[in-house]
Amino acid sequence: MTPGPPRAPRLPLETDRLRLRELSADDEDEFIALYGDARITRHLLYGPTDTESAREHLAAAIRRQRAARRNTWELGVELAATGRLVGACDLTLHSREEAEIGYLLAHTCWRQGFGTEMAVALVHAAFGQLGATRVLSTVEIHNDRSARVLDKAGLRWEGTLRRYAKAKHRWWDVHLYAVTREDWLTARR
Ligand SMILES: CC(C)(COP(=O)(O)OP(=O)(O)OC[C@H]1O[C@@H](n2cnc3c(N)ncnc32)[C@H](O)[C@@H]1OP(=O)(O)O)[C@@H](O)C(=O)NCCC(=O)NCCS
């Protein structure tokens, strides 16, 4: 990140039904369960692939919360009504201008609009509290469900990136979705 006053989202990010908040060691069981579900991980380039790597991933995310200068926020997603952890998401400020979002949700919570609710909250925080001028996300080319979520959150398809990254022993093709601050503001009017 280029120098300048630190920016950070005000946490938790709250929506009608969700609370996006810092992860904690108490999340370990749910976190391991999320990353142990192949229905969730099959379209994910990065992230844990077994129990031990899920445990390490959570511990590293908690350590990163203490960084003096932070540019990534890896958050737990809980149901506001019950406090149950049902997902995880992240918001990264790559430069002073560009932010990236990512998310996942427990399978029992799919198709109830939670994915969109979470993505909208992340985009809102990126343009609002983080002052980004562009928000992007990449989505594996067969992940139609997530592409739909990005579309509903206001991001638009900008292209396909072939052999974008080598992860989990194979090359991945992804779609790039993004929205500029101007387009986001126009759509909200
Ligand atoms: C992506 C994810 C968060 C979506 O969560 P969700 O709560 O089910 O999303 P929503 O309910 O807000 O919206 C899903 C949309 O996709 C649509 N959809 C569902 N299945 C679909 C499919 N197979 N193909 C295309 N669209 C589909 C739904 O109809 C809905 O759109 P609609 O409201 O216009 O009907 C969830 O599926 C998930 O965690 N997937 C695994 C992790 C992942 O892929 N993360 C994203 C990495 S880029």
CSV table of C-alpha atoms and ligand atoms in Angstrom, one decimal:
chain,number,residue,atom,x,y,z
A,1,MET,CA,0.0,0.0,0.0
A,2,THR,CA,1.2,3.5,-0.7
A,3,PRO,CA,1.7,5.8,2.3
A,4,GLY,CA,-1.1,7.9,3.7
A,5,PRO,CA,-3.3,7.9,6.7
A,6,PRO,CA,-4.4,4.4,7.6
A,7,ARG,CA,-8.0,3.6,6.6
A,8,ALA,CA,-10.1,0.8,8.1
A,9,PRO,CA,-13.6,-0.3,8.1
A,10,ARG,CA,-15.6,0.3,11.2
A,11,LEU,CA,-16.3,-3.2,12.6
A,12,PRO,CA,-18.6,-5.0,12.8
A,13,LEU,CA,-20.3,-4.4,9.5
A,14,GLU,CA,-23.9,-4.9,10.2
A,15,THR,CA,-26.7,-5.7,7.7
A,16,ASP,CA,-30.3,-6.5,8.3
A,17,ARG,CA,-29.5,-10.2,9.1
A,18,LEU,CA,-25.8,-10.5,9.4
A,19,ARG,CA,-22.8,-9.3,11.4
A,20,LEU,CA,-19.4,-9.2,9.7
A,21,ARG,CA,-16.9,-9.1,12.5
A,22,GLU,CA,-13.3,-10.0,13.4
A,23,LEU,CA,-12.5,-13.7,13.7
A,24,SER,CA,-11.6,-15.2,17.0
A,25,ALA,CA,-10.2,-18.5,18.3
A,26,ASP,CA,-13.7,-19.5,19.4
A,27,ASP,CA,-14.6,-19.8,15.7
A,28,GLU,CA,-12.3,-22.7,15.1
A,29,ASP,CA,-14.9,-25.5,14.9
A,30,GLU,CA,-17.2,-23.6,12.5
A,31,PHE,CA,-14.3,-22.4,10.5
A,32,ILE,CA,-13.0,-26.0,10.1
A,33,ALA,CA,-16.5,-27.2,9.1
A,34,LEU,CA,-16.8,-24.4,6.4
A,35,TYR,CA,-13.5,-25.3,4.8
A,36,GLY,CA,-14.2,-29.0,5.1
A,37,ASP,CA,-17.3,-28.8,2.9
A,38,ALA,CA,-16.4,-29.5,-0.7
A,39,ARG,CA,-19.6,-27.8,-1.9
A,40,ILE,CA,-18.1,-24.6,-0.6
A,41,THR,CA,-14.4,-25.0,-1.5
A,42,ARG,CA,-14.7,-26.5,-5.0
A,43,HIS,CA,-14.7,-23.0,-6.6
A,44,LEU,CA,-12.2,-21.4,-4.2
A,45,LEU,CA,-8.7,-20.9,-5.6
A,46,TYR,CA,-7.2,-20.2,-2.2
A,47,GLY,CA,-7.8,-21.2,1.3
A,48,PRO,CA,-7.5,-24.2,3.6
A,49,THR,CA,-7.8,-27.7,2.2
A,50,ASP,CA,-7.9,-29.8,5.4
A,51,THR,CA,-8.5,-29.4,9.1
A,52,GLU,CA,-4.9,-28.5,10.0
A,53,SER,CA,-4.6,-25.9,7.3
A,54,ALA,CA,-8.0,-24.4,8.3
A,55,ARG,CA,-6.7,-24.2,11.9
A,56,GLU,CA,-3.5,-22.5,10.7
A,57,HIS,CA,-5.4,-20.2,8.4
A,58,LEU,CA,-7.7,-19.0,11.2
A,59,ALA,CA,-4.7,-18.5,13.6
A,60,ALA,CA,-2.8,-16.5,10.9
A,61,ALA,CA,-5.9,-14.3,10.2
A,62,ILE,CA,-6.2,-13.5,13.9
A,63,ARG,CA,-2.5,-12.6,14.0
A,64,ARG,CA,-3.0,-10.3,11.0
A,65,GLN,CA,-5.6,-8.4,13.0
A,66,ARG,CA,-2.9,-7.1,15.2
A,67,ALA,CA,-0.8,-5.6,12.4
A,68,ALA,CA,0.0,-1.9,12.9
A,69,ARG,CA,-0.9,-1.2,9.4
A,70,ARG,CA,-3.6,-3.4,7.9
A,71,ASN,CA,-4.8,-3.7,4.4
A,72,THR,CA,-6.8,-6.8,4.7
A,73,TRP,CA,-9.8,-7.6,6.8
A,74,GLU,CA,-10.7,-11.3,7.1
A,75,LEU,CA,-14.0,-11.5,8.9
A,76,GLY,CA,-16.4,-14.0,10.3
A,77,VAL,CA,-20.0,-13.8,9.2
A,78,GLU,CA,-22.6,-14.5,11.9
A,79,LEU,CA,-26.4,-14.5,11.9
A,80,ALA,CA,-27.5,-11.4,13.8
A,81,ALA,CA,-30.4,-13.3,15.3
A,82,THR,CA,-28.4,-16.1,16.8
A,83,GLY,CA,-24.7,-15.1,16.8
A,84,ARG,CA,-23.9,-18.4,14.9
A,85,LEU,CA,-20.9,-18.2,12.6
A,86,VAL,CA,-22.2,-19.1,9.1
A,87,GLY,CA,-19.5,-17.8,6.8
A,88,ALA,CA,-16.4,-15.9,6.2
A,89,CYS,CA,-15.5,-13.0,4.0
A,90,ASP,CA,-12.6,-10.6,3.2
A,91,LEU,CA,-12.0,-7.1,2.1
A,92,THR,CA,-8.5,-6.1,0.9
A,93,LEU,CA,-7.3,-2.7,-0.1
A,94,HIS,CA,-4.7,-3.4,-2.8
A,95,SER,CA,-3.8,0.2,-3.3
A,96,ARG,CA,-5.4,3.5,-2.1
A,97,GLU,CA,-7.8,3.1,-5.0
A,98,GLU,CA,-8.6,-0.5,-5.5
A,99,ALA,CA,-10.3,-3.0,-3.1
A,100,GLU,CA,-11.1,-6.7,-3.6
A,101,ILE,CA,-13.8,-8.7,-1.9
A,102,GLY,CA,-14.3,-12.4,-1.3
A,103,TYR,CA,-16.9,-14.5,0.7
A,104,LEU,CA,-18.2,-17.9,1.5
A,105,LEU,CA,-21.3,-19.2,3.3
A,106,ALA,CA,-22.4,-22.4,5.0
A,107,HIS,CA,-24.4,-24.6,2.6
A,108,THR,CA,-27.4,-24.6,4.9
A,109,CYS,CA,-27.6,-20.8,4.4
A,110,TRP,CA,-27.5,-20.7,0.6
A,111,ARG,CA,-30.3,-19.3,-1.6
A,112,GLN,CA,-31.7,-17.0,1.0
A,113,GLY,CA,-30.0,-13.8,-0.2
A,114,PHE,CA,-27.3,-13.9,2.5
A,115,GLY,CA,-24.5,-14.0,-0.1
A,116,THR,CA,-25.8,-10.9,-1.8
A,117,GLU,CA,-26.3,-9.2,1.6
A,118,MET,CA,-22.7,-9.9,2.6
A,119,ALA,CA,-21.3,-8.7,-0.8
A,120,VAL,CA,-23.3,-5.5,-0.7
A,121,ALA,CA,-22.0,-4.7,2.8
A,122,LEU,CA,-18.4,-5.3,1.7
A,123,VAL,CA,-18.8,-3.1,-1.4
A,124,HIS,CA,-20.4,-0.4,0.8
A,125,ALA,CA,-17.5,-0.5,3.3
A,126,ALA,CA,-14.9,-0.5,0.4
A,127,PHE,CA,-16.4,2.7,-1.2
A,128,GLY,CA,-17.4,4.3,2.1
A,129,GLN,CA,-15.1,3.7,4.9
A,130,LEU,CA,-12.0,2.6,2.9
A,131,GLY,CA,-12.5,5.3,0.2
A,132,ALA,CA,-11.8,3.0,-2.7
A,133,THR,CA,-12.6,4.1,-6.2
A,134,ARG,CA,-12.9,0.6,-7.7
A,135,VAL,CA,-14.0,-2.7,-6.2
A,136,LEU,CA,-13.2,-6.0,-7.9
A,137,SER,CA,-13.7,-9.7,-7.3
A,138,THR,CA,-12.6,-12.7,-9.3
A,139,VAL,CA,-14.8,-15.7,-9.7
A,140,GLU,CA,-14.0,-19.1,-11.0
A,141,ILE,CA,-15.5,-19.5,-14.5
A,142,HIS,CA,-18.0,-22.2,-13.4
A,143,ASN,CA,-19.1,-20.5,-10.2
A,144,ASP,CA,-22.4,-19.1,-11.6
A,145,ARG,CA,-23.9,-18.7,-8.2
A,146,SER,CA,-21.2,-16.3,-7.0
A,147,ALA,CA,-21.2,-14.5,-10.4
A,148,ARG,CA,-24.9,-13.8,-9.8
A,149,VAL,CA,-24.1,-12.5,-6.3
A,150,LEU,CA,-21.5,-10.1,-7.7
A,151,ASP,CA,-23.9,-8.9,-10.3
A,152,LYS,CA,-26.6,-8.3,-7.7
A,153,ALA,CA,-24.1,-6.4,-5.6
A,154,GLY,CA,-23.5,-4.1,-8.6
A,155,LEU,CA,-20.3,-5.5,-10.0
A,156,ARG,CA,-20.1,-6.0,-13.7
A,157,TRP,CA,-18.2,-8.6,-15.8
A,158,GLU,CA,-15.0,-7.1,-17.2
A,159,GLY,CA,-13.4,-10.1,-18.8
A,160,THR,CA,-12.1,-13.6,-18.4
A,161,LEU,CA,-8.6,-14.1,-17.2
A,162,ARG,CA,-7.2,-17.4,-18.6
A,163,ARG,CA,-4.8,-19.3,-16.4
A,164,TYR,CA,-5.1,-16.6,-13.8
A,165,ALA,CA,-3.4,-18.6,-11.1
A,166,LYS,CA,-2.0,-22.0,-10.3
A,167,ALA,CA,-3.6,-23.3,-7.1
A,168,LYS,CA,-4.5,-26.6,-5.6
A,169,HIS,CA,-2.4,-28.4,-8.3
A,170,ARG,CA,-4.1,-26.9,-11.3
A,171,TRP,CA,-4.6,-23.7,-13.3
A,172,TRP,CA,-7.7,-21.7,-12.8
A,173,ASP,CA,-9.6,-19.5,-15.3
A,174,VAL,CA,-11.6,-16.7,-13.6
A,175,HIS,CA,-14.0,-14.0,-14.5
A,176,LEU,CA,-13.1,-10.5,-13.4
A,177,TYR,CA,-16.0,-8.5,-12.0
A,178,ALA,CA,-15.7,-4.9,-10.9
A,179,VAL,CA,-17.5,-1.6,-10.2
A,180,THR,CA,-16.3,1.9,-10.1
A,181,ARG,CA,-17.3,4.4,-7.4
A,182,GLU,CA,-19.1,6.5,-10.0
A,183,ASP,CA,-21.2,3.6,-11.3
A,184,TRP,CA,-21.9,2.4,-7.8
A,185,LEU,CA,-23.1,5.9,-6.8
A,186,THR,CA,-25.2,6.3,-10.0
A,187,ALA,CA,-26.9,2.9,-9.4
A,188,ARG,CA,-27.8,4.0,-5.8
A,189,ARG,CA,-29.6,7.2,-6.9
B,1,LIG,C1,-21.5,-17.8,-3.5
B,1,LIG,C2,-22.4,-17.9,-2.2
B,1,LIG,C3,-21.8,-17.0,-1.1
B,1,LIG,C4,-23.8,-17.4,-2.6
B,1,LIG,O1,-24.6,-17.4,-1.4
B,1,LIG,P1,-26.2,-17.3,-1.4
B,1,LIG,O2,-26.6,-16.8,-0.1
B,1,LIG,O3,-26.7,-18.6,-1.9
B,1,LIG,O4,-26.5,-16.2,-2.5
B,1,LIG,P2,-27.8,-15.4,-2.7
B,1,LIG,O5,-29.0,-16.2,-2.2
B,1,LIG,O6,-27.6,-14.0,-2.3
B,1,LIG,O7,-27.9,-15.4,-4.3
B,1,LIG,C5,-27.7,-16.5,-5.1
B,1,LIG,C6,-28.1,-16.2,-6.5
B,1,LIG,O8,-27.5,-17.2,-7.3
B,1,LIG,C7,-28.6,-17.8,-8.0
B,1,LIG,N1,-28.2,-19.2,-8.2
B,1,LIG,C8,-28.3,-20.2,-7.3
B,1,LIG,N2,-27.8,-21.3,-7.9
B,1,LIG,C9,-27.4,-21.0,-9.1
B,1,LIG,C10,-26.7,-21.6,-10.2
B,1,LIG,N3,-26.5,-22.9,-10.1
B,1,LIG,N4,-26.4,-21.0,-11.3
B,1,LIG,C11,-26.7,-19.7,-11.4
B,1,LIG,N5,-27.3,-18.9,-10.4
B,1,LIG,C12,-27.6,-19.6,-9.3
B,1,LIG,C13,-29.8,-17.7,-7.1
B,1,LIG,O9,-31.0,-17.9,-7.8
B,1,LIG,C14,-29.6,-16.3,-6.6
B,1,LIG,O10,-30.0,-15.3,-7.6
B,1,LIG,P3,-31.5,-14.7,-7.6
B,1,LIG,O11,-31.7,-14.0,-6.3
B,1,LIG,O12,-31.5,-13.8,-8.8
B,1,LIG,O13,-32.4,-15.9,-7.8
B,1,LIG,C15,-22.5,-19.3,-1.7
B,1,LIG,O14,-23.0,-20.1,-2.8
B,1,LIG,C16,-21.1,-19.9,-1.3
B,1,LIG,O15,-20.7,-19.8,-0.2
B,1,LIG,N6,-20.5,-20.6,-2.3
B,1,LIG,C17,-19.2,-21.3,-2.0
B,1,LIG,C18,-18.1,-20.3,-1.8
B,1,LIG,C19,-17.9,-19.4,-3.0
B,1,LIG,O16,-18.1,-19.8,-4.2
B,1,LIG,N7,-17.5,-18.1,-2.8
B,1,LIG,C20,-17.3,-17.1,-3.8
B,1,LIG,C21,-16.0,-17.2,-4.3
B,1,LIG,S1,-15.8,-16.0,-5.6
